[in-house]
mmCIF file with all atom_site columns, N, CA and C in Angstrom:
data_model
loop_
_atom_site.group_PDB
_atom_site.id
_atom_site.type_symbol
_atom_site.label_atom_id
_atom_site.label_alt_id
_atom_site.label_comp_id
_atom_site.label_asym_id
_atom_site.label_entity_id
_atom_site.label_seq_id
_atom_site.pdbx_PDB_ins_code
_atom_site.Cartn_x
_atom_site.Cartn_y
_atom_site.Cartn_z
_atom_site.occupancy
_atom_site.B_iso_or_equiv
_atom_site.pdbx_formal_charge
_atom_site.auth_seq_id
_atom_site.auth_comp_id
_atom_site.auth_asym_id
_atom_site.auth_atom_id
_atom_site.pdbx_PDB_model_num
ATOM 1   N N  . UNK O 1 1  ? 0.563   -1.180 -0.271 1.00 68.00 ? 1  UNK O N  1
ATOM 2   C CA . UNK O 1 1  ? -0.106  -0.074 -0.039 1.00 68.00 ? 1  UNK O CA 1
ATOM 3   C C  . UNK O 1 1  ? 0.621   1.149  0.221  1.00 68.00 ? 1  UNK O C  1
ATOM 4   N N  . UNK O 1 2  ? 0.803   2.431  -1.010 1.00 74.00 ? 2  UNK O N  1
ATOM 5   C CA . UNK O 1 2  ? 1.295   3.676  -0.973 1.00 74.00 ? 2  UNK O CA 1
ATOM 6   C C  . UNK O 1 2  ? 0.399   4.434  -0.317 1.00 74.00 ? 2  UNK O C  1
ATOM 7   N N  . UNK O 1 3  ? 1.188   5.176  0.890  1.00 87.00 ? 3  UNK O N  1
ATOM 8   C CA . UNK O 1 3  ? 0.667   6.360  1.264  1.00 87.00 ? 3  UNK O CA 1
ATOM 9   C C  . UNK O 1 3  ? 0.926   7.474  1.016  1.00 87.00 ? 3  UNK O C  1
ATOM 10  N N  . UNK O 1 4  ? 2.212   7.426  0.120  1.00 93.00 ? 4  UNK O N  1
ATOM 11  C CA . UNK O 1 4  ? 2.589   9.005  -0.845 1.00 93.00 ? 4  UNK O CA 1
ATOM 12  C C  . UNK O 1 4  ? 2.127   9.394  -2.115 1.00 93.00 ? 4  UNK O C  1
ATOM 13  N N  . UNK O 1 5  ? 1.914   10.585 -2.833 1.00 95.00 ? 5  UNK O N  1
ATOM 14  C CA . UNK O 1 5  ? 1.579   10.730 -3.953 1.00 95.00 ? 5  UNK O CA 1
ATOM 15  C C  . UNK O 1 5  ? 0.129   10.501 -3.883 1.00 95.00 ? 5  UNK O C  1
ATOM 16  N N  . UNK O 1 6  ? -1.035  10.346 -2.940 1.00 94.00 ? 6  UNK O N  1
ATOM 17  C CA . UNK O 1 6  ? -2.070  11.160 -2.885 1.00 94.00 ? 6  UNK O CA 1
ATOM 18  C C  . UNK O 1 6  ? -2.996  12.459 -2.436 1.00 94.00 ? 6  UNK O C  1
ATOM 19  N N  . UNK O 1 7  ? -4.095  12.679 -2.137 1.00 95.00 ? 7  UNK O N  1
ATOM 20  C CA . UNK O 1 7  ? -4.333  13.845 -2.003 1.00 95.00 ? 7  UNK O CA 1
ATOM 21  C C  . UNK O 1 7  ? -4.028  13.656 -0.192 1.00 95.00 ? 7  UNK O C  1
ATOM 22  N N  . UNK O 1 8  ? -4.305  12.699 -0.054 1.00 95.00 ? 8  UNK O N  1
ATOM 23  C CA . UNK O 1 8  ? -4.298  12.502 1.516  1.00 95.00 ? 8  UNK O CA 1
ATOM 24  C C  . UNK O 1 8  ? -3.665  11.417 2.029  1.00 95.00 ? 8  UNK O C  1
ATOM 25  N N  . UNK O 1 9  ? -2.564  10.787 2.758  1.00 96.00 ? 9  UNK O N  1
ATOM 26  C CA . UNK O 1 9  ? -1.942  10.119 2.765  1.00 96.00 ? 9  UNK O CA 1
ATOM 27  C C  . UNK O 1 9  ? -3.158  8.769  3.505  1.00 96.00 ? 9  UNK O C  1
ATOM 28  N N  . UNK O 1 10 ? -4.081  9.335  4.477  1.00 93.00 ? 10 UNK O N  1
ATOM 29  C CA . UNK O 1 10 ? -5.157  8.612  4.877  1.00 93.00 ? 10 UNK O CA 1
ATOM 30  C C  . UNK O 1 10 ? -6.353  9.348  5.245  1.00 93.00 ? 10 UNK O C  1
ATOM 31  N N  . UNK O 1 11 ? -7.518  8.608  4.434  1.00 92.00 ? 11 UNK O N  1
ATOM 32  C CA . UNK O 1 11 ? -9.055  9.503  4.437  1.00 92.00 ? 11 UNK O CA 1
ATOM 33  C C  . UNK O 1 11 ? -9.754  8.293  5.046  1.00 92.00 ? 11 UNK O C  1
ATOM 34  N N  . UNK O 1 12 ? -10.061 8.437  6.225  1.00 88.00 ? 12 UNK O N  1
ATOM 35  C CA . UNK O 1 12 ? -10.916 7.807  7.326  1.00 88.00 ? 12 UNK O CA 1
ATOM 36  C C  . UNK O 1 12 ? -12.369 7.536  6.721  1.00 88.00 ? 12 UNK O C  1
ATOM 37  N N  . UNK O 1 13 ? -13.382 6.916  6.780  1.00 87.00 ? 13 UNK O N  1
ATOM 38  C CA . UNK O 1 13 ? -14.793 7.312  6.989  1.00 87.00 ? 13 UNK O CA 1
ATOM 39  C C  . UNK O 1 13 ? -15.488 6.316  8.322  1.00 87.00 ? 13 UNK O C  1
ATOM 40  N N  . UNK O 1 14 ? -14.833 5.288  8.781  1.00 85.00 ? 14 UNK O N  1
ATOM 41  C CA . UNK O 1 14 ? -14.800 4.574  9.864  1.00 85.00 ? 14 UNK O CA 1
ATOM 42  C C  . UNK O 1 14 ? -13.812 4.159  10.421 1.00 85.00 ? 14 UNK O C  1
ATOM 43  N N  . UNK O 1 15 ? -14.310 3.847  12.329 1.00 82.00 ? 15 UNK O N  1
ATOM 44  C CA . UNK O 1 15 ? -12.817 3.597  12.839 1.00 82.00 ? 15 UNK O CA 1
ATOM 45  C C  . UNK O 1 15 ? -11.759 4.399  12.863 1.00 82.00 ? 15 UNK O C  1
ATOM 46  N N  . UNK O 1 16 ? -10.611 3.692  13.713 1.00 85.00 ? 16 UNK O N  1
ATOM 47  C CA . UNK O 1 16 ? -9.480  4.726  13.705 1.00 85.00 ? 16 UNK O CA 1
ATOM 48  C C  . UNK O 1 16 ? -8.127  4.472  13.649 1.00 85.00 ? 16 UNK O C  1
ATOM 49  N N  . UNK O 1 17 ? -7.172  4.903  14.487 1.00 89.00 ? 17 UNK O N  1
ATOM 50  C CA . UNK O 1 17 ? -5.978  3.922  14.105 1.00 89.00 ? 17 UNK O CA 1
ATOM 51  C C  . UNK O 1 17 ? -4.814  4.328  14.735 1.00 89.00 ? 17 UNK O C  1
ATOM 52  N N  . UNK O 1 18 ? -3.960  2.861  14.762 1.00 89.00 ? 18 UNK O N  1
ATOM 53  C CA . UNK O 1 18 ? -3.010  2.584  16.229 1.00 89.00 ? 18 UNK O CA 1
ATOM 54  C C  . UNK O 1 18 ? -2.315  3.716  16.254 1.00 89.00 ? 18 UNK O C  1
ATOM 55  N N  . UNK O 1 19 ? -1.961  3.379  17.533 1.00 89.00 ? 19 UNK O N  1
ATOM 56  C CA . UNK O 1 19 ? -0.637  4.672  17.430 1.00 89.00 ? 19 UNK O CA 1
ATOM 57  C C  . UNK O 1 19 ? 0.616   4.157  17.032 1.00 89.00 ? 19 UNK O C  1
ATOM 58  N N  . UNK O 1 20 ? 0.883   3.041  16.709 1.00 91.00 ? 20 UNK O N  1
ATOM 59  C CA . UNK O 1 20 ? 2.172   2.616  16.006 1.00 91.00 ? 20 UNK O CA 1
ATOM 60  C C  . UNK O 1 20 ? 1.917   2.718  14.109 1.00 91.00 ? 20 UNK O C  1
ATOM 61  N N  . UNK O 1 21 ? 0.476   3.121  13.644 1.00 92.00 ? 21 UNK O N  1
ATOM 62  C CA . UNK O 1 21 ? 0.744   3.326  12.556 1.00 92.00 ? 21 UNK O CA 1
ATOM 63  C C  . UNK O 1 21 ? 1.514   4.253  11.774 1.00 92.00 ? 21 UNK O C  1
ATOM 64  N N  . UNK O 1 22 ? 1.963   3.987  10.744 1.00 92.00 ? 22 UNK O N  1
ATOM 65  C CA . UNK O 1 22 ? 3.502   4.662  10.204 1.00 92.00 ? 22 UNK O CA 1
ATOM 66  C C  . UNK O 1 22 ? 2.248   5.657  8.910  1.00 92.00 ? 22 UNK O C  1
ATOM 67  N N  . UNK O 1 23 ? 1.930   6.432  9.098  1.00 94.00 ? 23 UNK O N  1
ATOM 68  C CA . UNK O 1 23 ? 1.528   7.623  8.513  1.00 94.00 ? 23 UNK O CA 1
ATOM 69  C C  . UNK O 1 23 ? 2.743   8.794  8.365  1.00 94.00 ? 23 UNK O C  1
ATOM 70  N N  . UNK O 1 24 ? 2.830   9.009  6.978  1.00 95.00 ? 24 UNK O N  1
ATOM 71  C CA . UNK O 1 24 ? 4.010   9.782  6.338  1.00 95.00 ? 24 UNK O CA 1
ATOM 72  C C  . UNK O 1 24 ? 3.484   11.158 6.177  1.00 95.00 ? 24 UNK O C  1
ATOM 73  N N  . UNK O 1 25 ? 4.987   12.073 6.918  1.00 95.00 ? 25 UNK O N  1
ATOM 74  C CA . UNK O 1 25 ? 4.627   13.665 7.237  1.00 95.00 ? 25 UNK O CA 1
ATOM 75  C C  . UNK O 1 25 ? 4.240   14.176 6.290  1.00 95.00 ? 25 UNK O C  1
ATOM 76  N N  . UNK O 1 26 ? 4.880   13.675 4.688  1.00 96.00 ? 26 UNK O N  1
ATOM 77  C CA . UNK O 1 26 ? 5.083   14.653 3.491  1.00 96.00 ? 26 UNK O CA 1
ATOM 78  C C  . UNK O 1 26 ? 5.193   13.697 2.088  1.00 96.00 ? 26 UNK O C  1
ATOM 79  N N  . UNK O 1 27 ? 4.633   14.114 1.359  1.00 97.00 ? 27 UNK O N  1
ATOM 80  C CA . UNK O 1 27 ? 4.659   13.529 -0.486 1.00 97.00 ? 27 UNK O CA 1
ATOM 81  C C  . UNK O 1 27 ? 3.284   13.268 -0.385 1.00 97.00 ? 27 UNK O C  1
ATOM 82  N N  . UNK O 1 28 ? 2.182   14.192 -0.337 1.00 97.00 ? 28 UNK O N  1
ATOM 83  C CA . UNK O 1 28 ? 1.165   13.941 -0.823 1.00 97.00 ? 28 UNK O CA 1
ATOM 84  C C  . UNK O 1 28 ? 0.405   15.580 -0.866 1.00 97.00 ? 28 UNK O C  1
ATOM 85  N N  . UNK O 1 29 ? -0.348  15.318 -1.673 1.00 97.00 ? 29 UNK O N  1
ATOM 86  C CA . UNK O 1 29 ? -1.156  17.137 -2.007 1.00 97.00 ? 29 UNK O CA 1
ATOM 87  C C  . UNK O 1 29 ? -1.365  17.345 -0.212 1.00 97.00 ? 29 UNK O C  1
ATOM 88  N N  . UNK O 1 30 ? -1.910  16.755 0.394  1.00 96.00 ? 30 UNK O N  1
ATOM 89  C CA . UNK O 1 30 ? -2.701  17.407 1.295  1.00 96.00 ? 30 UNK O CA 1
ATOM 90  C C  . UNK O 1 30 ? -1.761  17.073 2.474  1.00 96.00 ? 30 UNK O C  1
ATOM 91  N N  . UNK O 1 31 ? -1.129  17.133 3.380  1.00 96.00 ? 31 UNK O N  1
ATOM 92  C CA . UNK O 1 31 ? -0.403  16.872 4.819  1.00 96.00 ? 31 UNK O CA 1
ATOM 93  C C  . UNK O 1 31 ? -1.324  16.155 5.832  1.00 96.00 ? 31 UNK O C  1
ATOM 94  N N  . UNK O 1 32 ? -2.298  15.678 5.825  1.00 94.00 ? 32 UNK O N  1
ATOM 95  C CA . UNK O 1 32 ? -3.284  15.507 6.577  1.00 94.00 ? 32 UNK O CA 1
ATOM 96  C C  . UNK O 1 32 ? -4.209  14.504 7.001  1.00 94.00 ? 32 UNK O C  1
ATOM 97  N N  . UNK O 1 33 ? -4.588  13.915 7.992  1.00 93.00 ? 33 UNK O N  1
ATOM 98  C CA . UNK O 1 33 ? -5.247  12.637 8.644  1.00 93.00 ? 33 UNK O CA 1
ATOM 99  C C  . UNK O 1 33 ? -6.385  13.736 8.045  1.00 93.00 ? 33 UNK O C  1
ATOM 100 N N  . UNK O 1 34 ? -7.801  12.925 6.734  1.00 92.00 ? 34 UNK O N  1
ATOM 101 C CA . UNK O 1 34 ? -8.983  13.051 6.753  1.00 92.00 ? 34 UNK O CA 1
ATOM 102 C C  . UNK O 1 34 ? -9.968  11.864 7.371  1.00 92.00 ? 34 UNK O C  1
ATOM 103 N N  . UNK O 1 35 ? -10.623 13.132 7.903  1.00 88.00 ? 35 UNK O N  1
ATOM 104 C CA . UNK O 1 35 ? -11.813 11.998 9.053  1.00 88.00 ? 35 UNK O CA 1
ATOM 105 C C  . UNK O 1 35 ? -13.172 12.455 8.568  1.00 88.00 ? 35 UNK O C  1
ATOM 106 N N  . UNK O 1 36 ? -13.803 11.866 7.785  1.00 86.00 ? 36 UNK O N  1
ATOM 107 C CA . UNK O 1 36 ? -15.036 12.276 7.818  1.00 86.00 ? 36 UNK O CA 1
ATOM 108 C C  . UNK O 1 36 ? -16.344 10.754 8.328  1.00 86.00 ? 36 UNK O C  1
ATOM 109 N N  . UNK O 1 37 ? -17.522 11.163 7.778  1.00 82.00 ? 37 UNK O N  1
ATOM 110 C CA . UNK O 1 37 ? -18.390 10.268 8.054  1.00 82.00 ? 37 UNK O CA 1
ATOM 111 C C  . UNK O 1 37 ? -18.109 10.139 8.945  1.00 82.00 ? 37 UNK O C  1
ATOM 112 N N  . UNK O 1 38 ? -18.686 8.908  9.436  1.00 80.00 ? 38 UNK O N  1
ATOM 113 C CA . UNK O 1 38 ? -18.475 8.003  11.386 1.00 80.00 ? 38 UNK O CA 1
ATOM 114 C C  . UNK O 1 38 ? -17.309 7.621  11.823 1.00 80.00 ? 38 UNK O C  1
ATOM 115 N N  . UNK O 1 39 ? -16.154 8.093  11.351 1.00 79.00 ? 39 UNK O N  1
ATOM 116 C CA . UNK O 1 39 ? -14.756 7.722  11.500 1.00 79.00 ? 39 UNK O CA 1
ATOM 117 C C  . UNK O 1 39 ? -14.654 8.308  12.885 1.00 79.00 ? 39 UNK O C  1
ATOM 118 N N  . UNK O 1 40 ? -14.973 9.475  13.159 1.00 71.00 ? 40 UNK O N  1
ATOM 119 C CA . UNK O 1 40 ? -14.858 10.528 14.609 1.00 71.00 ? 40 UNK O CA 1
ATOM 120 C C  . UNK O 1 40 ? -15.644 9.007  16.098 1.00 71.00 ? 40 UNK O C  1
ATOM 121 N N  . UNK O 1 41 ? -16.878 8.731  15.364 1.00 74.00 ? 41 UNK O N  1
ATOM 122 C CA . UNK O 1 41 ? -17.661 8.144  16.734 1.00 74.00 ? 41 UNK O CA 1
ATOM 123 C C  . UNK O 1 41 ? -17.371 7.454  17.222 1.00 74.00 ? 41 UNK O C  1
ATOM 124 N N  . UNK O 1 42 ? -16.250 6.421  16.579 1.00 73.00 ? 42 UNK O N  1
ATOM 125 C CA . UNK O 1 42 ? -15.521 5.870  17.958 1.00 73.00 ? 42 UNK O CA 1
ATOM 126 C C  . UNK O 1 42 ? -13.924 5.440  17.473 1.00 73.00 ? 42 UNK O C  1
ATOM 127 N N  . UNK O 1 43 ? -13.193 4.527  17.655 1.00 74.00 ? 43 UNK O N  1
ATOM 128 C CA . UNK O 1 43 ? -11.931 4.410  17.896 1.00 74.00 ? 43 UNK O CA 1
ATOM 129 C C  . UNK O 1 43 ? -10.970 5.530  18.279 1.00 74.00 ? 43 UNK O C  1
ATOM 130 N N  . UNK O 1 44 ? -9.212  5.066  17.972 1.00 79.00 ? 44 UNK O N  1
ATOM 131 C CA . UNK O 1 44 ? -8.195  5.850  18.704 1.00 79.00 ? 44 UNK O CA 1
ATOM 132 C C  . UNK O 1 44 ? -7.808  6.853  17.722 1.00 79.00 ? 44 UNK O C  1
ATOM 133 N N  . UNK O 1 45 ? -7.617  7.809  18.315 1.00 85.00 ? 45 UNK O N  1
ATOM 134 C CA . UNK O 1 45 ? -7.167  9.018  17.360 1.00 85.00 ? 45 UNK O CA 1
ATOM 135 C C  . UNK O 1 45 ? -5.827  9.268  18.174 1.00 85.00 ? 45 UNK O C  1
ATOM 136 N N  . UNK O 1 46 ? -4.564  8.810  18.019 1.00 89.00 ? 46 UNK O N  1
ATOM 137 C CA . UNK O 1 46 ? -3.027  9.006  18.593 1.00 89.00 ? 46 UNK O CA 1
ATOM 138 C C  . UNK O 1 46 ? -2.823  10.483 17.938 1.00 89.00 ? 46 UNK O C  1
ATOM 139 N N  . UNK O 1 47 ? -1.602  10.974 18.190 1.00 89.00 ? 47 UNK O N  1
ATOM 140 C CA . UNK O 1 47 ? -1.049  12.137 17.888 1.00 89.00 ? 47 UNK O CA 1
ATOM 141 C C  . UNK O 1 47 ? -0.015  11.586 17.340 1.00 89.00 ? 47 UNK O C  1
ATOM 142 N N  . UNK O 1 48 ? 0.175   12.489 15.578 1.00 92.00 ? 48 UNK O N  1
ATOM 143 C CA . UNK O 1 48 ? 1.461   11.861 15.090 1.00 92.00 ? 48 UNK O CA 1
ATOM 144 C C  . UNK O 1 48 ? 1.688   13.309 14.411 1.00 92.00 ? 48 UNK O C  1
ATOM 145 N N  . UNK O 1 49 ? 2.696   13.013 13.278 1.00 93.00 ? 49 UNK O N  1
ATOM 146 C CA . UNK O 1 49 ? 3.187   14.418 12.785 1.00 93.00 ? 49 UNK O CA 1
ATOM 147 C C  . UNK O 1 49 ? 2.360   14.914 11.908 1.00 93.00 ? 49 UNK O C  1
ATOM 148 N N  . UNK O 1 50 ? 1.293   14.977 11.357 1.00 94.00 ? 50 UNK O N  1
ATOM 149 C CA . UNK O 1 50 ? 0.700   15.840 10.768 1.00 94.00 ? 50 UNK O CA 1
ATOM 150 C C  . UNK O 1 50 ? -0.852  15.658 11.332 1.00 94.00 ? 50 UNK O C  1
ATOM 151 N N  . UNK O 1 51 ? -1.345  17.050 11.307 1.00 92.00 ? 51 UNK O N  1
ATOM 152 C CA . UNK O 1 51 ? -2.549  17.171 12.144 1.00 92.00 ? 51 UNK O CA 1
ATOM 153 C C  . UNK O 1 51 ? -3.974  16.197 11.215 1.00 92.00 ? 51 UNK O C  1
ATOM 154 N N  . UNK O 1 52 ? -5.005  16.275 11.899 1.00 89.00 ? 52 UNK O N  1
ATOM 155 C CA . UNK O 1 52 ? -6.238  15.764 11.608 1.00 89.00 ? 52 UNK O CA 1
ATOM 156 C C  . UNK O 1 52 ? -7.042  16.531 10.991 1.00 89.00 ? 52 UNK O C  1
ATOM 157 N N  . UNK O 1 53 ? -7.939  16.192 10.024 1.00 89.00 ? 53 UNK O N  1
ATOM 158 C CA . UNK O 1 53 ? -8.672  17.169 9.423  1.00 89.00 ? 53 UNK O CA 1
ATOM 159 C C  . UNK O 1 53 ? -9.990  16.370 9.525  1.00 89.00 ? 53 UNK O C  1
ATOM 160 N N  . UNK O 1 54 ? -10.894 17.125 9.741  1.00 85.00 ? 54 UNK O N  1
ATOM 161 C CA . UNK O 1 54 ? -12.348 16.807 10.244 1.00 85.00 ? 54 UNK O CA 1
ATOM 162 C C  . UNK O 1 54 ? -13.365 17.336 9.162  1.00 85.00 ? 54 UNK O C  1
ATOM 163 N N  . UNK O 1 55 ? -14.212 16.648 8.520  1.00 83.00 ? 55 UNK O N  1
ATOM 164 C CA . UNK O 1 55 ? -14.893 17.368 7.519  1.00 83.00 ? 55 UNK O CA 1
ATOM 165 C C  . UNK O 1 55 ? -16.125 16.527 7.971  1.00 83.00 ? 55 UNK O C  1
ATOM 166 N N  . UNK O 1 56 ? -16.243 17.499 9.179  1.00 75.00 ? 56 UNK O N  1
ATOM 167 C CA . UNK O 1 56 ? -17.818 17.404 9.769  1.00 75.00 ? 56 UNK O CA 1
ATOM 168 C C  . UNK O 1 56 ? -18.016 16.056 10.947 1.00 75.00 ? 56 UNK O C  1
ATOM 169 N N  . UNK O 1 57 ? -16.939 15.459 11.156 1.00 72.00 ? 57 UNK O N  1
ATOM 170 C CA . UNK O 1 57 ? -17.447 13.956 12.035 1.00 72.00 ? 57 UNK O CA 1
ATOM 171 C C  . UNK O 1 57 ? -17.048 14.442 13.714 1.00 72.00 ? 57 UNK O C  1
ATOM 172 N N  . UNK O 1 58 ? -17.853 13.954 14.406 1.00 71.00 ? 58 UNK O N  1
ATOM 173 C CA . UNK O 1 58 ? -17.828 14.097 15.790 1.00 71.00 ? 58 UNK O CA 1
ATOM 174 C C  . UNK O 1 58 ? -16.434 13.435 15.896 1.00 71.00 ? 58 UNK O C  1
ATOM 175 N N  . UNK O 1 59 ? -15.225 13.829 16.740 1.00 71.00 ? 59 UNK O N  1
ATOM 176 C CA . UNK O 1 59 ? -14.067 13.661 16.777 1.00 71.00 ? 59 UNK O CA 1
ATOM 177 C C  . UNK O 1 59 ? -13.717 14.296 17.611 1.00 71.00 ? 59 UNK O C  1
ATOM 178 N N  . UNK O 1 60 ? -12.814 13.349 18.991 1.00 72.00 ? 60 UNK O N  1
ATOM 179 C CA . UNK O 1 60 ? -12.383 13.827 19.980 1.00 72.00 ? 60 UNK O CA 1
ATOM 180 C C  . UNK O 1 60 ? -11.074 13.022 19.806 1.00 72.00 ? 60 UNK O C  1
ATOM 181 N N  . UNK O 1 61 ? -9.827  13.792 19.250 1.00 73.00 ? 61 UNK O N  1
ATOM 182 C CA . UNK O 1 61 ? -8.803  13.563 19.548 1.00 73.00 ? 61 UNK O CA 1
ATOM 183 C C  . UNK O 1 61 ? -7.126  13.315 20.461 1.00 73.00 ? 61 UNK O C  1
ATOM 184 N N  . UNK O 1 62 ? -6.614  12.637 21.015 1.00 75.00 ? 62 UNK O N  1
ATOM 185 C CA . UNK O 1 62 ? -5.812  12.348 22.348 1.00 75.00 ? 62 UNK O CA 1
ATOM 186 C C  . UNK O 1 62 ? -4.789  13.459 22.334 1.00 75.00 ? 62 UNK O C  1
ATOM 187 N N  . UNK O 1 63 ? -4.603  14.158 23.564 1.00 76.00 ? 63 UNK O N  1
ATOM 188 C CA . UNK O 1 63 ? -3.976  14.925 24.447 1.00 76.00 ? 63 UNK O CA 1
ATOM 189 C C  . UNK O 1 63 ? -3.214  15.167 22.858 1.00 76.00 ? 63 UNK O C  1
ATOM 190 N N  . UNK O 1 64 ? -2.655  16.653 22.608 1.00 79.00 ? 64 UNK O N  1
ATOM 191 C CA . UNK O 1 64 ? -1.338  17.219 22.135 1.00 79.00 ? 64 UNK O CA 1
ATOM 192 C C  . UNK O 1 64 ? -1.698  17.236 20.735 1.00 79.00 ? 64 UNK O C  1
ATOM 193 N N  . UNK O 1 65 ? -2.716  16.474 20.274 1.00 77.00 ? 65 UNK O N  1
ATOM 194 C CA . UNK O 1 65 ? -3.279  16.393 18.539 1.00 77.00 ? 65 UNK O CA 1
ATOM 195 C C  . UNK O 1 65 ? -3.313  17.746 18.214 1.00 77.00 ? 65 UNK O C  1
ATOM 196 N N  . UNK O 1 66 ? -3.210  17.802 17.102 1.00 71.00 ? 66 UNK O N  1
ATOM 197 C CA . UNK O 1 66 ? -4.140  19.137 16.155 1.00 71.00 ? 66 UNK O CA 1
ATOM 198 C C  . UNK O 1 66 ? -5.183  18.723 15.294 1.00 71.00 ? 66 UNK O C  1
ATOM 199 N N  . UNK O 1 67 ? -6.572  19.349 15.425 1.00 72.00 ? 67 UNK O N  1
ATOM 200 C CA . UNK O 1 67 ? -7.514  19.040 14.404 1.00 72.00 ? 67 UNK O CA 1
ATOM 201 C C  . UNK O 1 67 ? -7.696  20.352 14.018 1.00 72.00 ? 67 UNK O C  1
ATOM 202 N N  . UNK O 1 68 ? -8.540  19.952 12.848 1.00 62.00 ? 68 UNK O N  1
ATOM 203 C CA . UNK O 1 68 ? -9.241  21.181 12.294 1.00 62.00 ? 68 UNK O CA 1
ATOM 204 C C  . UNK O 1 68 ? -10.420 20.942 11.369 1.00 62.00 ? 68 UNK O C  1
ATOM 205 N N  . UNK O 1 69 ? -11.170 21.788 10.821 1.00 65.00 ? 69 UNK O N  1
ATOM 206 C CA . UNK O 1 69 ? -11.524 22.754 11.388 1.00 65.00 ? 69 UNK O CA 1
ATOM 207 C C  . UNK O 1 69 ? -12.251 22.219 13.158 1.00 65.00 ? 69 UNK O C  1
ATOM 208 N N  . UNK O 1 70 ? -12.073 23.315 14.012 1.00 48.00 ? 70 UNK O N  1
ATOM 209 C CA . UNK O 1 70 ? -12.302 22.742 15.374 1.00 48.00 ? 70 UNK O CA 1
ATOM 210 C C  . UNK O 1 70 ? -13.486 23.465 15.652 1.00 48.00 ? 70 UNK O C  1
#
């Protein structure tokens, strides 16, 4: 699986991410973790080198994370 050369490295519509996930901080058009639909209703949202982009999903990220829009 390639997580570079895309609009976002990850676009989640359900679930969350593990803290050990390897999310690249560069190499995509938008270096953000895109969260939409039902993704924010459950799951784990740990801190990574890039911020979360919340597209209207209810989302509570872990302490120290950046998420926008807020």
